[in-house]
Amino acid sequence: MSEGWRRLDPRTLLAGAAVLCGAAGGAALPVVAGLSGSRPLWQAVSWVLAGAALLVLGGTAADLVRLRRTRYRIGPERIELHTGLVLLKRRSLARERIRSVDLTANALQRVLGLVKVRIGTGESTGGAESTLELDLVARAEGERLRRELLARAAVAGEPDHDGVLAVLDPRWIRYAPVSFLAPALGGAAAGAVLQVSEWFGAQAEVIDWIGDRFRDTSLTWTIVDLVLIATVAGAAGALGLWIEMWWNYRLEREPGGTLRVRRGLFTARSVTLEERRLRGIELVEPLGVRLFGAARVDAVATGLAQDDEDEHADLKNLLPAVPRERAELIAALVLREPEPPTGAPLAAHPRAARARRLRRALWGSLGPAVVFAVLGALLTPVLLYVAVGWALVLGPVAVLLALDAYRALGHGVSGGFLVTRSGTVRRTTVALQRSGVIGWTVKQSCFQRRAGVLTLTATTAAGDGAYDILDAGESQGLNFAAEAVPGLLAPFLEKPEARPT
């Protein structure tokens, strides 16, 4: 039954005004400090307050116009959105094409009881033509829209696995400090300190203060201490970011065949995924997390794209880093499989694949050492010591990573799924529905030809669009592709000629 036109929630004005007040307050302090040097303090404060009031009133007036000019309607066949003052925009989506209704609310919006609703069609382009955004509506209205637009009739005879599949276990937070985010956040924190000190003209004082703390320490130990401090700061930042991203986590299957992920401490996120868009899962094991026996689960599905407005809202994340056995169990529940496909035994790749990785590792680690050695012989002996240290430290590490990368290689079939695994710094095991493979790409460089290996790429309309089986044996890879998806590669394979009797 068709509904009448509806408007955004009036509390949108409060949310916008609060954000503008915060922005004005943050900019007011440095402006007052700058003006007070040449004018009386009361005059500087008056000017800043007048400018802040103008900013807040102007922004609120613009939000009021947007609120009055925005309306939406849910009809029996389409959802429509009209907005704009000078440039009128009239958008509509067919309800049969709607595949996702995601709800997001930051801390301020949650206090006001508001959510942003993002309605998508599941198209991989992720552009404006495939989504509608309602910014902002009441939380109850957002939940009503989600239920109504994603209502699907349950499939007869479908296994009854509805309900909660996973909830937050606070013990999972122990994997946050060993993720790649920790060193990155540590470096970002050090850069932020220097940048802020430069804004206030105190960067030299900060550097001098750090130098005074390590005046009696050798350069080597100074560097080690600074790296440790940055690492500790990064680990603390990673813990805080994990709590913000995954607190209140809940993964559940709703009636009608939809998966819903809810998470977030300050910014609450609700992502809904139709199971008919699901083509498999990806078990991701970054090196630090893998050393502690953990992995996370991502969805391989059509129409999932990164939200450009929220770098932490990766829509394909189904599960944070958890013990691997737990991750595989959740993956099996998500796929409605009795056993996790990622746990199936995989075929090993030929030794030529190991040799290729060892050669690349040695070239990558020893090549720069040779360059340093040549420059040291021509310019300064200091570079000779750098070359020796580089080779002694990075050479063995590169060899170990190359051997680990070879051990990770594998492929196989588990029921209705094609499984491929690769990587060392970031190991991934992908279980892809065999029915979802729409093509094969066979690549073989001249070096691979000499080694007798090739790379197979399974093409699909979901996830990354292509998943590689790296450096498989020639006959091994081609036979696997022909058997995994019968009939797809067969027309391109040479058949052995029948021998005369």
XYZ file of C-alpha atoms in Angstrom:
501
model
C 0.000 0.000 0.000
C 1.354 3.385 -1.003
C 2.264 5.898 1.688
C 2.208 9.660 1.679
C 5.237 11.881 1.552
C 7.413 12.010 4.667
C 10.069 14.489 5.794
C 13.356 14.213 7.620
C 13.287 14.506 11.397
C 13.281 18.141 12.694
C 15.975 17.200 15.229
C 18.339 17.287 12.264
C 18.597 21.042 12.947
C 19.868 20.382 16.469
C 22.472 17.908 15.207
C 23.708 20.353 12.585
C 23.804 23.287 15.010
C 25.766 21.250 17.576
C 28.367 20.297 14.968
C 28.708 23.928 13.872
C 29.099 25.062 17.489
C 31.878 22.558 17.974
C 33.636 23.681 14.811
C 33.276 27.341 15.774
C 34.585 26.666 19.280
C 37.594 24.754 17.965
C 38.499 27.569 15.599
C 37.821 30.330 18.133
C 40.779 29.718 20.459
C 43.617 30.101 17.921
C 41.826 33.043 16.289
C 41.425 34.845 19.631
C 45.072 34.140 20.432
C 46.123 35.622 17.100
C 43.958 38.749 17.354
C 44.723 39.499 20.996
C 48.279 40.407 20.103
C 47.190 43.446 18.089
C 43.779 44.296 19.632
C 42.185 44.401 23.110
C 41.037 41.030 24.359
C 37.366 42.060 24.625
C 37.362 43.238 21.028
C 38.966 39.996 19.776
C 36.439 37.906 21.728
C 33.530 39.996 20.419
C 34.621 39.577 16.795
C 35.100 35.837 17.224
C 31.709 35.417 18.935
C 30.021 37.406 16.163
C 31.676 35.258 13.511
C 30.746 32.054 15.344
C 27.130 33.170 15.706
C 26.978 34.023 12.010
C 28.403 30.610 11.122
C 25.939 28.715 13.328
C 22.905 30.742 12.240
C 23.838 30.524 8.575
C 24.445 26.794 8.725
C 21.204 26.204 10.637
C 19.260 28.267 8.089
C 20.732 26.164 5.282
C 19.777 22.984 7.145
C 16.243 24.345 7.613
C 15.900 24.944 3.881
C 17.206 21.434 3.172
C 14.780 19.998 5.726
C 11.809 21.824 4.203
C 12.781 20.863 0.654
C 13.527 17.168 1.294
C 10.821 14.521 1.301
C 10.580 10.835 0.558
C 7.861 8.299 -0.132
C 7.676 4.514 -0.171
C 5.299 3.242 -2.814
C 4.301 -0.297 -3.725
C 6.942 -0.436 -6.476
C 9.405 2.424 -5.898
C 10.955 4.576 -3.190
C 11.253 8.241 -4.159
C 13.391 11.094 -2.807
C 12.904 14.761 -3.748
C 15.340 17.430 -2.569
C 16.985 20.689 -3.649
C 16.109 24.378 -3.869
C 17.826 25.880 -6.893
C 18.791 22.526 -8.364
C 15.878 20.144 -7.874
C 16.750 16.454 -7.611
C 14.185 13.713 -7.980
C 15.543 10.225 -7.385
C 13.803 6.887 -7.209
C 14.744 3.241 -6.846
C 12.694 0.202 -7.735
C 11.916 -1.717 -4.545
C 12.678 -5.021 -6.235
C 16.257 -3.805 -6.810
C 16.905 -2.777 -3.192
C 19.483 -5.070 -1.598
C 20.693 -3.174 1.488
C 19.414 -0.709 4.073
C 22.281 0.318 6.368
C 21.861 2.507 9.444
C 24.620 4.708 10.905
C 24.578 7.110 13.846
C 27.442 8.918 15.551
C 27.447 9.692 19.277
C 25.550 12.989 18.919
C 22.960 11.462 16.607
C 22.457 8.556 19.001
C 21.794 10.971 21.871
C 19.176 12.717 19.725
C 17.645 9.400 18.613
C 18.546 9.877 14.933
C 20.107 7.658 12.266
C 21.337 8.059 8.718
C 19.689 5.577 6.330
C 21.599 4.401 3.278
C 19.478 2.458 0.785
C 21.419 0.563 -1.891
C 20.634 -1.609 -4.874
C 23.643 -3.874 -4.508
C 25.278 -2.689 -7.718
C 29.071 -2.854 -7.623
C 29.441 0.713 -8.916
C 28.414 2.097 -5.542
C 27.722 5.480 -7.159
C 24.988 8.000 -6.470
C 22.655 6.364 -8.985
C 22.605 3.115 -6.976
C 21.968 4.555 -3.494
C 19.571 6.858 -1.659
C 20.520 8.524 1.635
C 18.112 9.917 4.219
C 20.082 12.216 6.515
C 18.576 12.092 9.211
C 15.423 10.284 10.424
C 14.253 8.975 13.798
C 15.764 5.683 14.929
C 12.361 3.978 14.935
C 11.688 5.248 11.403
C 15.052 3.905 10.234
C 14.308 0.464 11.676
C 10.863 0.509 10.073
C 12.342 1.365 6.680
C 14.931 -1.392 7.018
C 12.346 -4.046 7.864
C 9.883 -2.942 5.219
C 12.307 -2.509 2.334
C 14.152 -5.769 3.022
C 11.077 -7.860 3.779
C 11.401 -11.177 1.941
C 9.331 -14.280 2.169
C 11.158 -17.197 3.767
C 12.093 -19.958 1.342
C 10.125 -23.149 1.928
C 12.232 -25.978 3.240
C 15.156 -23.705 4.083
C 17.102 -24.779 7.196
C 16.043 -22.862 10.273
C 19.268 -21.142 11.269
C 17.716 -17.784 12.088
C 18.941 -16.044 15.195
C 22.216 -14.873 16.686
C 25.324 -16.320 15.030
C 27.955 -14.423 17.039
C 28.155 -11.784 19.773
C 31.052 -9.821 21.176
C 33.523 -11.667 23.360
C 35.658 -9.062 25.205
C 38.618 -11.465 25.069
C 38.892 -10.800 21.317
C 40.382 -7.395 22.089
C 43.745 -9.066 22.755
C 44.279 -9.309 18.995
C 43.997 -5.538 18.447
C 47.574 -4.579 19.468
C 49.130 -7.148 17.084
C 47.341 -5.831 14.015
C 49.009 -3.700 11.346
C 47.159 -0.677 12.754
C 49.363 -0.493 15.862
C 52.647 0.617 14.205
C 50.733 2.821 11.766
C 48.930 4.577 14.615
C 52.213 4.952 16.510
C 53.811 6.708 13.551
C 50.681 8.826 13.078
C 50.810 9.869 16.752
C 54.458 10.957 16.444
C 53.662 12.920 13.289
C 50.650 14.528 14.956
C 52.769 15.748 17.888
C 55.251 17.386 15.525
C 52.506 18.879 13.358
C 50.586 20.398 16.283
C 53.789 21.778 17.792
C 54.578 23.396 14.430
C 51.163 25.087 14.381
C 52.009 26.767 17.691
C 55.598 27.496 16.669
C 57.020 25.126 19.274
C 58.355 22.306 17.125
C 61.999 23.174 17.871
C 61.262 23.197 21.620
C 59.615 19.766 21.392
C 62.599 18.335 19.504
C 64.996 19.898 22.006
C 62.993 18.479 24.918
C 63.151 14.983 23.407
C 66.879 15.423 22.813
C 67.410 16.420 26.466
C 65.672 13.236 27.647
C 68.134 11.108 25.655
C 71.247 13.264 26.030
C 73.216 10.511 27.798
C 71.898 7.701 25.582
C 73.592 6.370 22.463
C 71.993 6.957 19.079
C 71.133 3.267 18.668
C 69.319 3.029 22.004
C 67.635 6.362 21.410
C 66.147 5.040 18.186
C 65.122 1.797 19.909
C 63.475 3.695 22.777
C 61.587 6.010 20.428
C 60.367 3.031 18.383
C 59.185 1.291 21.570
C 57.374 4.429 22.742
C 55.681 4.790 19.351
C 54.745 1.094 19.421
C 53.170 1.403 22.873
C 51.261 4.496 21.758
C 50.159 2.671 18.610
C 49.006 -0.351 20.617
C 46.954 1.911 22.880
C 45.463 3.598 19.819
C 44.677 0.220 18.235
C 42.865 -0.851 21.409
C 40.800 2.330 21.406
C 39.979 2.019 17.723
C 38.969 -1.636 18.149
C 36.611 -0.710 20.981
C 35.049 2.043 18.877
C 34.621 -0.239 15.863
C 33.523 -3.530 17.433
C 31.849 -2.748 20.758
C 28.228 -4.009 20.924
C 29.053 -6.351 18.007
C 26.300 -8.760 17.007
C 25.927 -10.959 13.910
C 22.500 -12.452 13.333
C 20.410 -14.046 10.620
C 16.967 -12.565 10.260
C 13.866 -14.275 8.835
C 13.708 -14.085 5.072
C 17.402 -14.727 4.505
C 19.327 -11.596 5.548
C 22.478 -11.266 7.621
C 22.761 -8.247 9.902
C 25.942 -6.926 11.522
C 25.604 -4.365 14.319
C 28.642 -2.784 15.963
C 30.164 0.449 17.218
C 30.593 2.269 20.546
C 30.253 5.972 19.689
C 29.207 5.555 16.053
C 26.638 2.760 15.800
C 26.566 0.894 12.495
C 24.008 -1.572 11.175
C 24.827 -3.377 7.925
C 22.356 -5.759 6.315
C 23.343 -8.300 3.658
C 21.001 -10.514 1.674
C 22.156 -14.110 1.617
C 21.291 -14.464 -2.051
C 24.033 -11.897 -2.729
C 26.549 -13.981 -0.785
C 29.004 -15.902 -2.980
C 31.410 -17.069 -0.285
C 33.649 -15.908 2.527
C 37.235 -14.802 2.966
C 39.294 -15.846 5.974
C 41.878 -13.092 6.506
C 44.985 -13.679 8.653
C 47.409 -10.739 8.889
C 50.838 -11.870 10.056
C 50.643 -10.534 13.622
C 47.141 -11.883 14.160
C 48.039 -15.239 12.570
C 50.983 -15.723 14.937
C 48.425 -15.725 17.758
C 46.170 -18.226 15.971
C 43.422 -15.813 14.970
C 41.612 -14.754 11.807
C 38.741 -12.527 10.745
C 35.874 -13.284 8.360
C 34.854 -11.089 5.408
C 31.923 -11.605 3.080
C 32.386 -12.241 -0.622
C 29.169 -10.730 -1.940
C 27.842 -8.614 -4.768
C 27.294 -4.908 -4.288
C 29.459 -4.319 -1.220
C 31.649 -1.197 -1.388
C 33.638 0.883 1.070
C 31.731 3.794 2.550
C 33.796 6.828 1.492
C 32.390 8.914 4.357
C 33.509 6.442 7.031
C 36.886 4.783 6.605
C 36.053 2.375 9.431
C 32.789 1.129 7.889
C 34.073 -1.670 5.689
C 30.771 -3.292 4.800
C 32.208 -6.747 4.076
C 33.491 -7.339 7.643
C 31.380 -10.052 9.267
C 33.634 -10.901 12.207
C 36.664 -9.261 13.866
C 39.860 -11.196 14.528
C 38.919 -14.198 16.698
C 40.487 -17.633 17.303
C 40.698 -19.399 13.955
C 38.514 -22.334 15.022
C 35.808 -19.888 16.063
C 36.162 -17.953 12.801
C 35.738 -21.134 10.744
C 32.689 -22.143 12.779
C 31.027 -18.756 12.174
C 31.941 -18.973 8.472
C 30.203 -22.355 8.240
C 27.084 -20.937 9.929
C 27.055 -17.951 7.577
C 27.302 -20.234 4.532
C 24.787 -22.746 5.983
C 27.403 -25.475 5.635
C 27.902 -28.371 8.092
C 31.695 -27.977 7.875
C 33.766 -24.874 7.071
C 35.002 -24.991 3.452
C 38.188 -23.180 4.510
C 39.149 -26.170 6.636
C 39.297 -28.575 3.680
C 42.701 -30.068 2.728
C 44.317 -28.165 -0.133
C 46.606 -29.335 -2.918
C 50.212 -28.213 -2.584
C 51.927 -26.301 -5.394
C 55.105 -27.504 -7.149
C 58.575 -26.735 -5.834
C 59.096 -24.320 -8.697
C 56.704 -21.979 -6.882
C 58.969 -22.084 -3.819
C 62.044 -21.339 -5.933
C 60.319 -18.322 -7.484
C 59.504 -16.889 -4.055
C 63.006 -17.463 -2.764
C 64.532 -15.724 -5.774
C 62.239 -12.724 -5.383
C 62.983 -12.528 -1.662
C 66.746 -12.638 -2.206
C 66.632 -10.048 -4.977
C 64.436 -7.775 -2.877
C 66.606 -8.017 0.237
C 70.126 -8.334 -1.191
C 69.693 -5.971 -4.151
C 69.660 -2.823 -2.000
C 72.589 -4.242 0.012
C 74.628 -4.494 -3.193
C 73.725 -0.897 -4.079
C 74.815 0.297 -0.606
C 78.046 -1.676 -0.930
C 78.895 -0.113 -4.300
C 78.120 3.363 -3.017
C 80.166 2.637 0.100
C 83.179 1.622 -1.960
C 82.882 4.806 -4.001
C 81.816 7.328 -1.355
C 82.095 6.408 2.310
C 82.778 3.252 4.326
C 79.702 3.966 6.446
C 77.504 2.626 3.647
C 79.487 -0.626 3.703
C 78.377 -1.188 7.291
C 74.812 -0.348 6.254
C 75.037 -2.927 3.453
C 76.316 -5.636 5.793
C 73.634 -4.893 8.409
C 70.942 -4.808 5.751
C 71.963 -8.210 4.361
C 72.400 -9.865 7.770
C 69.040 -8.655 9.112
C 66.701 -8.532 6.113
C 68.141 -11.487 4.188
C 67.079 -14.218 6.668
C 63.736 -12.476 7.284
C 63.013 -12.392 3.546
C 63.880 -16.088 3.181
C 61.611 -17.039 6.088
C 58.736 -15.030 4.630
C 59.303 -16.621 1.197
C 59.166 -20.132 2.656
C 56.050 -19.217 4.614
C 54.454 -17.802 1.463
C 55.124 -21.100 -0.337
C 53.615 -23.148 2.499
C 50.516 -20.961 2.321
C 49.862 -21.754 -1.344
C 47.034 -24.182 -1.903
C 43.786 -24.807 -3.733
C 40.997 -27.324 -3.651
C 37.279 -28.038 -3.776
C 35.040 -28.427 -0.752
C 31.497 -29.362 -1.691
C 30.043 -26.502 -3.697
C 32.983 -24.209 -2.998
C 36.276 -23.497 -4.704
C 38.974 -22.781 -2.109
C 42.245 -20.920 -2.698
C 44.856 -19.721 -0.211
C 47.909 -17.469 -0.558
C 49.913 -14.736 1.180
C 52.239 -14.429 4.145
C 52.127 -10.859 5.494
C 48.395 -11.007 4.795
C 47.280 -14.596 4.285
C 43.816 -15.059 2.804
C 41.772 -18.200 2.335
C 38.825 -17.680 -0.006
C 35.874 -20.062 -0.264
C 33.985 -19.112 -3.429
C 30.818 -20.757 -4.675
C 31.621 -22.773 -7.771
C 28.349 -21.606 -9.304
C 29.508 -18.009 -8.812
C 32.570 -18.410 -11.054
C 31.747 -16.837 -14.426
C 35.136 -17.125 -16.095
C 38.761 -18.215 -15.881
C 41.849 -16.225 -16.819
C 45.074 -18.148 -17.397
C 48.272 -16.087 -17.111
C 51.810 -17.316 -17.695
C 54.841 -15.048 -17.877
C 58.027 -16.111 -19.611
C 59.576 -16.908 -16.216
C 56.547 -18.979 -15.262
C 56.792 -20.845 -18.570
C 60.391 -21.761 -17.826
C 59.374 -22.951 -14.355
C 56.342 -24.881 -15.632
C 53.783 -22.983 -13.544
C 50.895 -20.626 -14.255
C 48.408 -18.385 -12.454
C 44.677 -19.063 -12.668
C 42.202 -16.289 -11.894
C 38.608 -17.147 -11.063
C 36.354 -14.309 -12.188
C 33.158 -13.592 -10.295
C 30.656 -10.771 -9.930
C 31.213 -10.604 -6.166
C 33.883 -9.391 -3.771
C 37.098 -8.293 -5.447
C 35.844 -9.644 -8.768
C 38.810 -12.001 -9.256
C 40.634 -14.495 -7.042
C 44.030 -15.940 -7.970
C 45.495 -19.406 -7.715
C 49.169 -18.478 -7.847
C 51.932 -20.542 -9.422
C 50.076 -23.822 -9.823
C 51.546 -26.540 -12.021
C 50.459 -26.287 -15.651
C 48.503 -29.543 -15.870
C 47.561 -29.290 -12.187
C 45.981 -25.862 -12.552
C 44.179 -26.505 -15.831
C 42.745 -29.821 -14.664
C 41.598 -28.196 -11.425
C 39.830 -25.374 -13.287
C 38.126 -27.833 -15.623
C 36.919 -30.006 -12.750
C 35.963 -27.220 -10.331
C 33.610 -25.536 -12.823
C 32.782 -28.170 -15.453
C 32.334 -26.958 -19.003
C 33.656 -23.426 -18.492
C 37.268 -24.039 -19.531
C 36.783 -27.236 -21.522
C 36.346 -25.550 -24.966
C 39.793 -23.965 -24.617
C 41.728 -27.087 -23.600
C 43.531 -29.218 -26.132
C 42.263 -32.749 -26.196
C 44.863 -35.534 -26.555
C 44.841 -37.094 -29.960
C 43.674 -40.678 -30.107
C 46.506 -43.055 -30.925
C 45.920 -45.519 -33.781
C 45.460 -49.096 -32.654
